Amino acid sequence: MRKFVRRLAGVILIIMLMITAIGAGLYLWLRTSLPDIDGSITVEGISGPVDILRDEWGIPHIHAGSPEDAYFGLGFAHAQDRFFQMEMQRRGAQGRIAELVGSLAIDNDRFLRLLDLYRAARSSLATLPPETRVALEAYAAGVNAWLATRSGPPAPELALLLANEPEPWHPADSVSWLKVMALMLSGNWREEALHAALVQRLGPEKAASFLPPSPDSDTTIIDLEEGIDFAAFATFFARLLPDTNNGSNNWAVSGEHTVSGSPLAANDPHLGFAIPSVWYLAHMAAPGLSVAGATLPGLPLVLVGTNGAIAWTLSNTGPDTQDLFVERRDPDNPGRYATPAGPLPFAVRNETIAVRFSRNRQVTMLETRHGPVLTGMVSSLEGDTDDDEVLALAWTMLHDDDQSASAALLLHTAENWQTFYSAGRNFAGPMQNIIYAGRDGSIGMLSPGFVPVRRSGDGRLPVDGSSGEADWVGRIPFDELPRVIDPPSGIIAAANNRPVGKDYPYFLGHRWEPEWRAQRIHDVLNSGTRHDPASFSRLQLDTWSGLASALVPHALAGKPQTTNGRLLQIRLEDWDYSMDADLVAPTIFHTWYRALTRAIYADELGDLFAEAWRDRPLFVLATLDDDTHGWCNDTVAGETLTCAEVSGRALDEAADTLVRALGGDPSGWIWGDVHVMHLRHPLFGLVPILDALTGVNVPLGGDGYSISATSYRLASGNETFNTFHGPALRAVIDLGDPVTGHFITMPGQSGNPFSPYYDNMVERWHANQPVTIAPGSRIAHAANHLILVPASLTTP
């Protein structure tokens, strides 16, 4: 027995040593994916040396002899730090994720293939001005130069996932990512499908009360009682498409409001939190080019930044640029559909989706004159090919003449309001409130983009595609899009709120954020205090909640049935509505709010509730103020409840939830303990041990209706308020002398977990201590210095 135990111990020891050796070998091999960021590398494609100096935070300062070489250097730096992210982005745009991860991605690939964004991107390239194509080609050459000269695998993730060498980067890869970003920021077709499903379930009047009101709406319902099952589409969109949560803020003030006497601009565009971040900070300097700010890996564009003469910031406008058309098949030929000019054949496209570890999928895509046919795009939506109706999508970003990349590139060299304004003419989308500040003292805002003009209707519901009555007949003329220059107040602020008054002559949309964040910003900016970059950074951290200020009076007027419910009311009485991470009141409020929303509309919506359960504060407030449509009138023990009673019972439920989840001591119900940003690496986060090494957890204050907007999902469960969406980038730009940009993103510049720049910005981001970049100047000390040497200088 002793010999057996010794032998067994020896075998176990050998196995452990082998596992350790394999693990160590794998670790050392994956570390070879770290790029060379010091020394010199000889490359093809540049006319002179390019210096890439990284500061202590890993931000590249790229100095070159020409703008084209600077864009080459940016492509090289992006690829060094974020190539896995870039590869997944272009594969996502092309519908080719299943080639790497298998059948889990089939529905996503099928959907993106249906939209055919990559084809639209290739078509758009031909319409771009020559100088834009040159910049895109130079950037692509920089990415490919890194692929050709790297000494190790392209990224640790791709070393595990990618069997072959990465494909070369193409300009269309860059343009297609702009379209994917537009898709993520455009959600009205999802709401349109939900609205139609609600009409089928509740009838038009009650359904309309659930969604934000549409001014001057004359949309008629087209056969929503039969034919297409809109609930299936609502479910599919909710599963596949990300929530289009808003929260972005941008503002600017003229010199009369600042310490320096020059304009100041601020921005915190809100997107989904991710590791690595969607943003990447960079500075490029060359003769005729000096620009610094936030870029998107995969694109040679500074989307939030300054060039020393002007600054530009952005927030989502949120117009209605997508419509669902009910197309009627020709009863004599299902391969044709009805139009005002008579039946037309569906455009047919066959696609092969390659699937790792499984068989390839052959998919047939249909398209009408309005756009791609959504019916049948996944198995859950497939119907009989002889069905009388199909659903098609019209979307502005599917057009072939999108020159948005050109518009963004022109900002790099714009010198004043006139050149800034002119650049916007080429911008298709996603429509943004772009706030401008100039070295000459001016401030302004322009909201450029392709917004359709409909023959009739307002896009809130699917419409008949056969009659042509709801067809798009043009776009809002550029010179009549929302804009302002040098307002008398010296203040411009945007927070996803309605950009124009109701007297605006064109229909823009119907879904805007409440005024709370915008009003809070205006109140602070109008306080009489002269501002500087530090005061703007403090304002970006403001956690006062407009949602709480509007709803807490209803919580206090509620009629709880339990002692614990009444105790929650007491704790909300003297609260100032701040969502600071160290407070208890925010946890109580949001637990009550979640229970309240469920109590108001879960029973009416039934199996649609999961798709519809999201922040709808204007509906909730309108219902609590005047429940005309009977959302609150549930019957309990033979008694019909009022909204005040429903509110009180939600307090009772909230108390039970908090005790069960967090214990009976209210002092332990800290908002920052439950409102946490959990960043997970997209691959290594799936393995618990690796997740502990590569994940990032940050307790956060704020909520979706604070200036420091950090959103959670109502439908994510009762015990957690984990935040998934917020200010992944913050920027303050001082147009004084010298012009200085103050930027911070997180978790870090590099997407490689082995890099020192992987998560080194988290604490600075949390405290909003931005990194200073002065465009046009060379940093005093570089932590890393890489020189790209043209091959022509080393060739005999």
PDB file of N, CA, C and O in Angstrom, residues 46 50-52 54 60 62-64 67-80 138-139 141-143 280 284 788:
ATOM      1  N   ILE A  46       5.781  54.142 -46.210  1.00  0.00           N
ATOM      2  CA  ILE A  46       5.904  55.518 -45.726  1.00  0.00           C
ATOM      3  C   ILE A  46       7.028  56.208 -46.481  1.00  0.00           C
ATOM      4  O   ILE A  46       7.966  55.580 -46.966  1.00  0.00           O
ATOM      5  N   VAL A  50       8.668  57.785 -39.062  1.00  0.00           N
ATOM      6  CA  VAL A  50       7.504  58.097 -38.229  1.00  0.00           C
ATOM      7  C   VAL A  50       7.858  57.756 -36.795  1.00  0.00           C
ATOM      8  O   VAL A  50       8.251  56.621 -36.488  1.00  0.00           O
ATOM      9  N   ASP A  51       7.772  58.759 -35.923  1.00  0.00           N
ATOM     10  CA  ASP A  51       8.028  58.552 -34.493  1.00  0.00           C
ATOM     11  C   ASP A  51       6.713  58.255 -33.786  1.00  0.00           C
ATOM     12  O   ASP A  51       5.736  59.002 -33.922  1.00  0.00           O
ATOM     13  N   ILE A  52       6.669  57.172 -33.016  1.00  0.00           N
ATOM     14  CA  ILE A  52       5.521  56.854 -32.165  1.00  0.00           C
ATOM     15  C   ILE A  52       6.021  56.882 -30.728  1.00  0.00           C
ATOM     16  O   ILE A  52       6.683  55.947 -30.260  1.00  0.00           O
ATOM     17  N   ARG A  54       5.098  56.936 -26.898  1.00  0.00           N
ATOM     18  CA  ARG A  54       4.023  56.662 -25.949  1.00  0.00           C
ATOM     19  C   ARG A  54       4.361  57.301 -24.608  1.00  0.00           C
ATOM     20  O   ARG A  54       5.479  57.142 -24.105  1.00  0.00           O
ATOM     21  N   PRO A  60      -0.212  57.102 -27.713  1.00  0.00           N
ATOM     22  CA  PRO A  60       0.792  57.385 -28.742  1.00  0.00           C
ATOM     23  C   PRO A  60       0.726  58.818 -29.244  1.00  0.00           C
ATOM     24  O   PRO A  60      -0.352  59.338 -29.534  1.00  0.00           O
ATOM     25  N   ILE A  62       2.156  60.648 -32.352  1.00  0.00           N
ATOM     26  CA  ILE A  62       2.710  60.221 -33.637  1.00  0.00           C
ATOM     27  C   ILE A  62       3.176  61.451 -34.400  1.00  0.00           C
ATOM     28  O   ILE A  62       2.388  62.357 -34.693  1.00  0.00           O
ATOM     29  N   HIS A  63       4.463  61.487 -34.733  1.00  0.00           N
ATOM     30  CA  HIS A  63       5.058  62.611 -35.468  1.00  0.00           C
ATOM     31  C   HIS A  63       5.588  62.082 -36.800  1.00  0.00           C
ATOM     32  O   HIS A  63       6.359  61.125 -36.832  1.00  0.00           O
ATOM     33  N   ALA A  64       5.144  62.731 -37.874  1.00  0.00           N
ATOM     34  CA  ALA A  64       5.498  62.247 -39.209  1.00  0.00           C
ATOM     35  C   ALA A  64       5.745  63.422 -40.132  1.00  0.00           C
ATOM     36  O   ALA A  64       5.414  64.575 -39.815  1.00  0.00           O
ATOM     37  N   PRO A  67       0.791  64.059 -43.537  1.00  0.00           N
ATOM     38  CA  PRO A  67      -0.433  63.511 -42.938  1.00  0.00           C
ATOM     39  C   PRO A  67      -0.619  62.027 -43.257  1.00  0.00           C
ATOM     40  O   PRO A  67      -1.053  61.257 -42.391  1.00  0.00           O
ATOM     41  N   GLU A  68      -0.279  61.630 -44.485  1.00  0.00           N
ATOM     42  CA  GLU A  68      -0.461  60.218 -44.842  1.00  0.00           C
ATOM     43  C   GLU A  68       0.408  59.320 -43.974  1.00  0.00           C
ATOM     44  O   GLU A  68      -0.045  58.251 -43.521  1.00  0.00           O
ATOM     45  N   ASP A  69       1.644  59.741 -43.706  1.00  0.00           N
ATOM     46  CA  ASP A  69       2.509  58.935 -42.845  1.00  0.00           C
ATOM     47  C   ASP A  69       1.997  58.924 -41.406  1.00  0.00           C
ATOM     48  O   ASP A  69       2.180  57.933 -40.682  1.00  0.00           O
ATOM     49  N   ALA A  70       1.362  60.024 -40.972  1.00  0.00           N
ATOM     50  CA  ALA A  70       0.789  60.059 -39.620  1.00  0.00           C
ATOM     51  C   ALA A  70      -0.364  59.059 -39.510  1.00  0.00           C
ATOM     52  O   ALA A  70      -0.490  58.334 -38.506  1.00  0.00           O
ATOM     53  N   TYR A  71      -1.218  58.994 -40.531  1.00  0.00           N
ATOM     54  CA  TYR A  71      -2.317  58.019 -40.508  1.00  0.00           C
ATOM     55  C   TYR A  71      -1.769  56.595 -40.584  1.00  0.00           C
ATOM     56  O   TYR A  71      -2.319  55.678 -39.960  1.00  0.00           O
ATOM     57  N   PHE A  72      -0.700  56.400 -41.325  1.00  0.00           N
ATOM     58  CA  PHE A  72      -0.006  55.117 -41.338  1.00  0.00           C
ATOM     59  C   PHE A  72       0.427  54.762 -39.909  1.00  0.00           C
ATOM     60  O   PHE A  72       0.214  53.633 -39.443  1.00  0.00           O
ATOM     61  N   GLY A  73       1.041  55.728 -39.216  1.00  0.00           N
ATOM     62  CA  GLY A  73       1.489  55.475 -37.855  1.00  0.00           C
ATOM     63  C   GLY A  73       0.350  55.152 -36.912  1.00  0.00           C
ATOM     64  O   GLY A  73       0.486  54.303 -36.020  1.00  0.00           O
ATOM     65  N   LEU A  74      -0.803  55.808 -37.096  1.00  0.00           N
ATOM     66  CA  LEU A  74      -1.952  55.502 -36.246  1.00  0.00           C
ATOM     67  C   LEU A  74      -2.438  54.082 -36.511  1.00  0.00           C
ATOM     68  O   LEU A  74      -2.771  53.354 -35.560  1.00  0.00           O
ATOM     69  N   GLY A  75      -2.496  53.678 -37.786  1.00  0.00           N
ATOM     70  CA  GLY A  75      -2.888  52.305 -38.087  1.00  0.00           C
ATOM     71  C   GLY A  75      -1.939  51.299 -37.458  1.00  0.00           C
ATOM     72  O   GLY A  75      -2.373  50.268 -36.926  1.00  0.00           O
ATOM     73  N   PHE A  76      -0.650  51.604 -37.490  1.00  0.00           N
ATOM     74  CA  PHE A  76       0.353  50.718 -36.887  1.00  0.00           C
ATOM     75  C   PHE A  76       0.127  50.629 -35.373  1.00  0.00           C
ATOM     76  O   PHE A  76       0.138  49.523 -34.801  1.00  0.00           O
ATOM     77  N   ALA A  77      -0.087  51.784 -34.710  1.00  0.00           N
ATOM     78  CA  ALA A  77      -0.282  51.798 -33.253  1.00  0.00           C
ATOM     79  C   ALA A  77      -1.583  51.106 -32.862  1.00  0.00           C
ATOM     80  O   ALA A  77      -1.634  50.343 -31.883  1.00  0.00           O
ATOM     81  N   HIS A  78      -2.666  51.383 -33.595  1.00  0.00           N
ATOM     82  CA  HIS A  78      -3.931  50.691 -33.323  1.00  0.00           C
ATOM     83  C   HIS A  78      -3.752  49.184 -33.391  1.00  0.00           C
ATOM     84  O   HIS A  78      -4.235  48.442 -32.515  1.00  0.00           O
ATOM     85  N   ALA A  79      -3.090  48.717 -34.431  1.00  0.00           N
ATOM     86  CA  ALA A  79      -2.906  47.277 -34.595  1.00  0.00           C
ATOM     87  C   ALA A  79      -2.051  46.698 -33.475  1.00  0.00           C
ATOM     88  O   ALA A  79      -2.322  45.592 -32.978  1.00  0.00           O
ATOM     89  N   GLN A  80      -1.006  47.426 -33.075  1.00  0.00           N
ATOM     90  CA  GLN A  80      -0.173  46.944 -31.983  1.00  0.00           C
ATOM     91  C   GLN A  80      -0.981  46.725 -30.702  1.00  0.00           C
ATOM     92  O   GLN A  80      -0.809  45.729 -30.004  1.00  0.00           O
ATOM     93  N   ALA A 138      -3.716  54.820 -46.358  1.00  0.00           N
ATOM     94  CA  ALA A 138      -2.502  54.947 -45.559  1.00  0.00           C
ATOM     95  C   ALA A 138      -2.674  54.259 -44.209  1.00  0.00           C
ATOM     96  O   ALA A 138      -1.770  53.572 -43.711  1.00  0.00           O
ATOM     97  N   TYR A 139      -3.847  54.442 -43.606  1.00  0.00           N
ATOM     98  CA  TYR A 139      -4.138  53.782 -42.327  1.00  0.00           C
ATOM     99  C   TYR A 139      -4.090  52.266 -42.498  1.00  0.00           C
ATOM    100  O   TYR A 139      -3.465  51.558 -41.692  1.00  0.00           O
ATOM    101  N   ALA A 141      -2.507  50.590 -44.710  1.00  0.00           N
ATOM    102  CA  ALA A 141      -1.105  50.190 -44.939  1.00  0.00           C
ATOM    103  C   ALA A 141      -0.356  50.094 -43.620  1.00  0.00           C
ATOM    104  O   ALA A 141       0.501  49.220 -43.438  1.00  0.00           O
ATOM    105  N   GLY A 142      -0.660  50.992 -42.680  1.00  0.00           N
ATOM    106  CA  GLY A 142      -0.024  50.923 -41.365  1.00  0.00           C
ATOM    107  C   GLY A 142      -0.403  49.668 -40.605  1.00  0.00           C
ATOM    108  O   GLY A 142       0.448  49.020 -39.974  1.00  0.00           O
ATOM    109  N   VAL A 143      -1.695  49.302 -40.643  1.00  0.00           N
ATOM    110  CA  VAL A 143      -2.132  48.058 -40.002  1.00  0.00           C
ATOM    111  C   VAL A 143      -1.417  46.872 -40.630  1.00  0.00           C
ATOM    112  O   VAL A 143      -0.887  45.988 -39.928  1.00  0.00           O
ATOM    113  N   TYR A 280      -9.842  54.925 -27.998  1.00  0.00           N
ATOM    114  CA  TYR A 280      -8.378  54.852 -27.964  1.00  0.00           C
ATOM    115  C   TYR A 280      -7.865  56.277 -28.158  1.00  0.00           C
ATOM    116  O   TYR A 280      -8.206  56.940 -29.146  1.00  0.00           O
ATOM    117  N   MET A 284      -1.706  63.072 -33.296  1.00  0.00           N
ATOM    118  CA  MET A 284      -0.970  63.008 -34.560  1.00  0.00           C
ATOM    119  C   MET A 284      -0.487  64.406 -34.935  1.00  0.00           C
ATOM    120  O   MET A 284      -1.256  65.379 -34.845  1.00  0.00           O
ATOM    121  N   LEU A 788       9.417  54.140 -36.962  1.00  0.00           N
ATOM    122  CA  LEU A 788       9.144  53.389 -38.177  1.00  0.00           C
ATOM    123  C   LEU A 788      10.032  53.964 -39.277  1.00  0.00           C
ATOM    124  O   LEU A 788       9.958  55.150 -39.599  1.00  0.00           O
TER     125      LEU A 788
END
